[in-house]
Amino acid sequence: MTDTYLTDKPDPKITRAGVGQFAQQYGVLIIIVALLIGLSFASDSFFTARNLLNILNQSAPLAIIACALTLVIIGGGFDLSTGAIFGVASVSAGYIAINVDPYLAILAGPVIGLGLGAINGLIITGFGVHSFLVTLATSLVYRGVAILITGGALIPVRIAEFSWLGRERIGMINVAVIVLVLFMLLMMFLLNRTTFGRKVFAVGGNEEAALLSGIRTNLIKIMTFCLSGGAAGLAGVIAVSRISMAEPQAGMGLELEAIAAVILGGTSIMGGSGAVWRSVSGVLLIALIGNGFNILNVNPFFKDLTTGVIIVVAVALAASASRSR
């Protein structure tokens, strides 16, 4: 008689869990490969070194923000102020470049962003208010600060010592892309190879348990928001140096694109799981969709529709993987 417990029939629950987790981790890469193949057949001008490097260069500021935002979301937070911080850092860097020193302006942008991120973290932890509400409010305040700095006017910044960050190349690769790669590696190292990173996962997974185990959860939250603000400031400097123009409304909607990219990458919006490289993959997916639709002269409405559908599918896959565990 055959023992039923020795049957080779797979457990359907385990199979569903495995498929869900695989889709959550690598689904964005599969979609990117499919897009690359499809757009290569659709247009001869798509799969060229010049176009692909241009995609990387244009998406560098958003990808930098998404890298740091990943740590915030893994830690159980939410940051809706990155676009406004981007704007403040942009106009601050432009003003300093013209009136003080262009090299100081490049350093000032990330430092100002880090300071504004620290304010977010201190308010969230000090008053016990949800990060969604705090960063929504501070985004309005920061946007007002950007307008006050410029008086609502544009600031032309045509200084070679400043514009090199966004325009210069080393070989065929833009300096901005190199900065993105270095920043991504730094965030990956912090998240995966340091005690700080392990604490971020712990806080996002179960804040009460992390607190009971001796982790200073408030400090970890503040540090993640500092990183997010600093990244937004760095991205703002890169953008201004590229277009040689600082404007207070710069970065409008950028925070939503960054959040979408992080979710597309499979980072759990509930916290506790995620990866920096997957968030960068999410940014590249959004950039590929936009670039491909531009090359094919497709109505921009369909670009937003396609991006929205892919985000819904990504969220559904993440929820399915969580339920099947």
Coordinates of N, CA and C in Angstrom, one line a residue, residues 180-323:
L180 N 24.5 58.3 -10.3 CA 23.4 57.4 -10.0 C 23.9 56.0 -9.6
V181 N 24.8 55.4 -10.3 CA 25.3 54.1 -10.0 C 26.0 54.1 -8.7
L182 N 26.8 55.1 -8.4 CA 27.5 55.1 -7.1 C 26.5 55.3 -5.9
F183 N 25.5 56.1 -6.1 CA 24.5 56.3 -5.1 C 23.7 55.0 -4.9
M184 N 23.3 54.3 -6.0 CA 22.6 53.1 -5.8 C 23.4 52.1 -5.1
L185 N 24.7 51.9 -5.4 CA 25.6 51.0 -4.7 C 25.7 51.3 -3.2
L186 N 25.7 52.6 -2.9 CA 25.8 53.1 -1.5 C 24.5 52.7 -0.7
M187 N 23.4 52.9 -1.4 CA 22.1 52.6 -0.7 C 22.0 51.1 -0.5
M188 N 22.4 50.3 -1.5 CA 22.4 48.8 -1.4 C 23.3 48.3 -0.3
F189 N 24.5 49.0 -0.2 CA 25.4 48.6 0.9 C 24.8 48.9 2.2
L190 N 24.2 50.1 2.4 CA 23.6 50.5 3.7 C 22.4 49.5 4.0
L191 N 21.6 49.1 3.1 CA 20.5 48.3 3.3 C 20.8 46.9 3.6
N192 N 21.8 46.3 2.8 CA 22.0 44.9 2.9 C 23.2 44.5 3.6
R193 N 24.2 45.4 3.9 CA 25.4 45.0 4.5 C 25.7 45.7 5.8
T194 N 24.8 46.4 6.4 CA 25.1 47.2 7.6 C 24.0 46.8 8.7
T195 N 24.4 47.1 9.9 CA 23.4 47.0 11.0 C 22.2 47.9 10.8
F196 N 22.5 49.1 10.3 CA 21.4 50.1 10.0 C 20.4 49.5 9.1
G197 N 20.8 48.8 8.0 CA 19.9 48.2 7.1 C 19.1 47.1 7.7
R198 N 19.7 46.3 8.6 CA 18.9 45.2 9.2 C 17.9 45.9 10.2
K199 N 18.2 47.0 10.8 CA 17.2 47.7 11.7 C 16.1 48.3 10.9
V200 N 16.4 48.8 9.7 CA 15.3 49.3 8.8 C 14.3 48.2 8.5
F201 N 14.8 47.0 8.1 CA 13.9 45.9 7.8 C 13.1 45.5 9.1
A202 N 13.8 45.6 10.2 CA 13.1 45.2 11.5 C 12.0 46.2 11.8
V203 N 12.3 47.5 11.7 CA 11.3 48.5 12.0 C 10.1 48.4 11.1
G204 N 10.3 48.2 9.8 CA 9.2 48.1 8.9 C 8.4 46.8 9.0
G205 N 9.1 45.7 9.4 CA 8.4 44.5 9.6 C 7.5 44.4 10.8
N206 N 8.0 44.9 11.9 CA 7.2 44.9 13.1 C 7.9 45.9 14.1
E207 N 7.4 47.2 14.1 CA 8.0 48.2 14.8 C 8.0 48.0 16.3
E208 N 6.9 47.4 16.8 CA 6.8 47.1 18.3 C 7.8 46.1 18.7
A209 N 7.9 45.0 17.9 CA 8.9 44.0 18.2 C 10.3 44.6 18.2
A210 N 10.6 45.4 17.2 CA 11.9 46.1 17.0 C 12.2 46.9 18.2
L211 N 11.2 47.7 18.7 CA 11.4 48.5 19.9 C 11.7 47.7 21.1
L212 N 11.0 46.6 21.3 CA 11.2 45.7 22.4 C 12.6 45.0 22.4
S213 N 13.1 44.9 21.2 CA 14.4 44.2 21.0 C 15.6 45.2 21.2
G214 N 15.2 46.5 21.5 CA 16.3 47.5 21.8 C 16.6 48.4 20.7
I215 N 16.0 48.3 19.6 CA 16.3 49.2 18.4 C 15.6 50.5 18.6
R216 N 16.4 51.6 18.4 CA 15.9 53.0 18.5 C 15.1 53.3 17.3
T217 N 13.9 52.9 17.3 CA 13.1 53.0 16.0 C 12.9 54.4 15.5
N218 N 12.8 55.4 16.4 CA 12.6 56.8 16.0 C 13.9 57.3 15.3
L219 N 15.1 56.9 15.8 CA 16.3 57.3 15.2 C 16.4 56.7 13.8
I220 N 16.0 55.4 13.6 CA 16.1 54.8 12.3 C 15.2 55.5 11.3
K221 N 14.0 55.8 11.8 CA 13.0 56.5 10.9 C 13.6 57.9 10.5
I222 N 14.2 58.6 11.4 CA 14.7 59.9 11.1 C 15.8 59.8 10.1
M223 N 16.7 58.8 10.2 CA 17.8 58.6 9.3 C 17.3 58.2 7.9
T224 N 16.2 57.4 7.8 CA 15.7 57.1 6.5 C 15.2 58.4 5.8
F225 N 14.5 59.2 6.5 CA 14.0 60.5 5.9 C 15.1 61.4 5.6
C226 N 16.2 61.4 6.4 CA 17.3 62.2 6.0 C 17.9 61.8 4.7
L227 N 18.0 60.5 4.5 CA 18.5 59.9 3.2 C 17.6 60.3 2.1
S228 N 16.3 60.2 2.3 CA 15.4 60.6 1.2 C 15.5 62.0 0.9
G229 N 15.6 62.9 1.9 CA 15.7 64.3 1.6 C 17.0 64.6 0.9
G230 N 18.1 64.0 1.3 CA 19.4 64.2 0.7 C 19.4 63.8 -0.7
A231 N 18.8 62.7 -1.0 CA 18.7 62.2 -2.4 C 17.9 63.1 -3.3
A232 N 16.8 63.7 -2.7 CA 16.0 64.6 -3.5 C 16.8 65.9 -3.8
G233 N 17.6 66.3 -2.8 CA 18.5 67.5 -3.0 C 19.5 67.2 -4.1
L234 N 20.1 66.1 -4.1 CA 21.1 65.7 -5.1 C 20.5 65.7 -6.5
A235 N 19.3 65.1 -6.5 CA 18.6 65.0 -7.8 C 18.2 66.4 -8.3
G236 N 17.9 67.3 -7.4 CA 17.6 68.7 -7.8 C 18.8 69.4 -8.4
V237 N 19.9 69.2 -7.8 CA 21.2 69.8 -8.3 C 21.5 69.3 -9.7
I238 N 21.4 68.0 -9.9 CA 21.6 67.4 -11.2 C 20.7 68.0 -12.3
A239 N 19.4 68.1 -11.9 CA 18.4 68.6 -12.9 C 18.7 70.1 -13.3
V240 N 19.1 70.9 -12.3 CA 19.4 72.3 -12.6 C 20.6 72.4 -13.4
S241 N 21.6 71.7 -13.1 CA 22.9 71.7 -13.8 C 22.7 71.3 -15.3
R242 N 21.7 70.4 -15.5 CA 21.5 69.9 -16.8 C 20.8 70.9 -17.7
I243 N 19.7 71.6 -17.2 CA 18.9 72.5 -18.0 C 19.4 74.0 -17.8
S244 N 20.3 74.2 -16.9 CA 20.8 75.6 -16.6 C 19.7 76.5 -16.2
M245 N 18.7 76.0 -15.5 CA 17.6 76.9 -15.1 C 17.0 76.3 -13.8
A246 N 16.9 77.2 -12.8 CA 16.2 76.7 -11.5 C 14.9 77.4 -11.4
E247 N 13.9 76.6 -11.1 CA 12.5 77.1 -11.0 C 11.8 76.5 -9.8
P248 N 11.0 77.3 -9.1 CA 10.4 76.9 -7.8 C 9.4 75.7 -8.0
Q249 N 8.8 75.6 -9.2 CA 7.8 74.5 -9.4 C 8.5 73.2 -9.9
A250 N 9.8 73.2 -9.9 CA 10.5 72.0 -10.4 C 10.2 70.8 -9.5
G251 N 10.0 69.6 -10.1 CA 9.8 68.4 -9.3 C 8.3 68.2 -9.0
M252 N 7.4 68.9 -9.6 CA 6.0 68.7 -9.3 C 5.6 67.3 -9.8
G253 N 5.0 66.5 -8.9 CA 4.6 65.1 -9.2 C 5.7 64.1 -9.2
L254 N 6.9 64.6 -8.9 CA 8.1 63.6 -8.9 C 8.0 62.6 -7.8
E255 N 7.4 63.0 -6.7 CA 7.2 62.1 -5.6 C 6.3 60.9 -5.9
L256 N 5.3 61.2 -6.7 CA 4.4 60.1 -7.1 C 5.1 59.1 -8.1
E257 N 5.9 59.7 -9.0 CA 6.6 58.8 -9.9 C 7.6 57.9 -9.2
A258 N 8.3 58.5 -8.2 CA 9.2 57.7 -7.4 C 8.5 56.6 -6.6
I259 N 7.4 56.9 -6.0 CA 6.6 55.9 -5.2 C 6.2 54.8 -6.2
A260 N 5.7 55.2 -7.4 CA 5.2 54.2 -8.4 C 6.4 53.3 -8.8
A261 N 7.6 53.9 -8.9 CA 8.7 53.0 -9.3 C 9.1 52.1 -8.2
V262 N 9.1 52.5 -7.0 CA 9.4 51.6 -5.8 C 8.4 50.5 -5.7
I263 N 7.1 50.8 -5.9 CA 6.1 49.8 -5.9 C 6.2 48.8 -7.1
L264 N 6.5 49.4 -8.2 CA 6.7 48.5 -9.4 C 7.9 47.5 -9.1
G265 N 8.9 48.0 -8.4 CA 10.0 47.1 -8.1 C 9.7 46.0 -7.1
G266 N 8.5 46.0 -6.5 CA 8.2 44.9 -5.6 C 8.4 45.2 -4.2
T267 N 8.8 46.5 -3.8 CA 8.9 46.8 -2.4 C 7.5 46.9 -1.8
S268 N 7.3 46.2 -0.6 CA 6.0 46.2 0.0 C 5.7 47.6 0.6
I269 N 4.5 48.1 0.2 CA 4.1 49.4 0.7 C 3.7 49.3 2.2
M270 N 3.6 48.1 2.7 CA 3.4 47.9 4.2 C 4.7 47.9 5.0
G271 N 5.8 47.9 4.3 CA 7.1 47.9 4.9 C 7.6 46.5 5.2
G272 N 8.9 46.4 5.5 CA 9.5 45.2 5.9 C 10.2 44.4 4.8
S273 N 10.0 44.7 3.5 CA 10.6 44.0 2.5 C 10.8 44.9 1.2
G274 N 11.8 44.6 0.5 CA 12.1 45.4 -0.7 C 13.6 45.4 -1.0
A275 N 14.0 46.0 -2.2 CA 15.4 46.0 -2.6 C 15.6 47.3 -3.4
V276 N 16.7 47.9 -3.3 CA 17.1 49.1 -4.0 C 17.1 48.9 -5.5
W277 N 17.8 47.8 -5.9 CA 18.0 47.5 -7.3 C 16.6 47.3 -8.0
R278 N 15.7 46.8 -7.3 CA 14.4 46.6 -7.9 C 13.6 47.9 -8.1
S279 N 13.9 48.9 -7.2 CA 13.3 50.2 -7.4 C 13.9 50.9 -8.6
V280 N 15.2 50.8 -8.8 CA 15.8 51.4 -10.0 C 15.3 50.7 -11.3
S281 N 15.0 49.4 -11.2 CA 14.4 48.7 -12.3 C 13.0 49.3 -12.6
G282 N 12.3 49.6 -11.5 CA 11.0 50.2 -11.7 C 11.1 51.6 -12.4
V283 N 12.1 52.4 -12.1 CA 12.3 53.7 -12.7 C 12.6 53.4 -14.2
L284 N 13.5 52.5 -14.5 CA 13.8 52.2 -15.9 C 12.6 51.7 -16.7
L285 N 11.7 50.9 -16.0 CA 10.5 50.5 -16.7 C 9.6 51.7 -17.1
I286 N 9.4 52.6 -16.2 CA 8.6 53.8 -16.5 C 9.3 54.6 -17.6
A287 N 10.6 54.7 -17.6 CA 11.4 55.5 -18.6 C 11.3 54.8 -19.9
L288 N 11.4 53.5 -20.0 CA 11.3 52.8 -21.2 C 9.9 52.9 -21.9
I289 N 8.9 52.9 -21.1 CA 7.5 53.1 -21.6 C 7.4 54.5 -22.2
G290 N 7.9 55.5 -21.5 CA 7.8 56.9 -22.0 C 8.6 57.1 -23.3
N291 N 9.9 56.5 -23.3 CA 10.7 56.7 -24.4 C 10.2 55.9 -25.7
G292 N 9.7 54.7 -25.4 CA 9.1 53.9 -26.5 C 7.9 54.6 -27.1
F293 N 7.0 55.1 -26.3 CA 5.8 55.8 -26.8 C 6.2 57.0 -27.6
N294 N 7.2 57.7 -27.1 CA 7.7 59.0 -27.8 C 8.2 58.6 -29.2
I295 N 9.0 57.6 -29.3 CA 9.6 57.1 -30.5 C 8.5 56.7 -31.5
L296 N 7.5 56.0 -31.0 CA 6.4 55.5 -31.8 C 5.3 56.6 -32.1
N297 N 5.5 57.8 -31.5 CA 4.5 58.9 -31.7 C 3.1 58.4 -31.2
V298 N 3.1 57.7 -30.1 CA 1.8 57.3 -29.5 C 1.2 58.4 -28.6
N299 N -0.1 58.5 -28.6 CA -0.8 59.4 -27.7 C -0.3 59.3 -26.3
P300 N 0.2 60.4 -25.6 CA 0.7 60.3 -24.2 C -0.3 59.7 -23.3
F301 N -1.6 59.8 -23.6 CA -2.7 59.2 -22.7 C -2.4 57.7 -22.6
F302 N -2.0 57.0 -23.6 CA -1.8 55.6 -23.6 C -0.6 55.2 -22.8
K303 N 0.4 56.2 -22.7 CA 1.6 55.9 -21.9 C 1.1 55.9 -20.4
D304 N 0.3 56.9 -20.0 CA -0.1 56.9 -18.6 C -1.0 55.7 -18.3
L305 N -1.9 55.4 -19.3 CA -2.7 54.2 -19.1 C -1.9 52.9 -18.9
T306 N -0.9 52.7 -19.7 CA -0.1 51.5 -19.7 C 0.7 51.5 -18.3
T307 N 1.2 52.6 -17.9 CA 2.0 52.7 -16.7 C 1.0 52.4 -15.5
G308 N -0.2 52.9 -15.5 CA -1.1 52.7 -14.5 C -1.5 51.2 -14.4
V309 N -1.8 50.6 -15.5 CA -2.1 49.2 -15.5 C -1.0 48.3 -15.0
I310 N 0.2 48.6 -15.3 CA 1.4 47.8 -14.9 C 1.5 48.0 -13.3
I311 N 1.3 49.2 -12.8 CA 1.4 49.4 -11.4 C 0.3 48.6 -10.6
V312 N -0.9 48.6 -11.2 CA -2.0 47.8 -10.6 C -1.6 46.4 -10.5
V313 N -1.1 45.9 -11.6 CA -0.7 44.5 -11.7 C 0.4 44.2 -10.7
A314 N 1.4 45.1 -10.5 CA 2.5 44.9 -9.6 C 2.0 44.9 -8.2
V315 N 1.0 45.8 -7.8 CA 0.5 45.8 -6.5 C -0.3 44.5 -6.2
A316 N -1.1 44.0 -7.2 CA -1.8 42.8 -7.1 C -0.9 41.6 -6.9
L317 N 0.2 41.5 -7.6 CA 1.1 40.4 -7.4 C 1.7 40.5 -6.0
A318 N 2.1 41.7 -5.5 CA 2.6 41.8 -4.2 C 1.6 41.4 -3.1
A319 N 0.4 41.8 -3.3 CA -0.7 41.4 -2.3 C -0.9 39.9 -2.4
S320 N -0.8 39.3 -3.6 CA -1.0 37.8 -3.7 C 0.1 37.1 -3.0
A321 N 1.3 37.6 -3.2 CA 2.5 36.9 -2.6 C 2.4 37.0 -1.1
S322 N 1.9 38.1 -0.5 CA 1.8 38.3 0.9 C 0.8 37.3 1.5
R323 N -0.4 37.2 0.8 CA -1.5 36.3 1.3 C -1.1 34.8 1.3

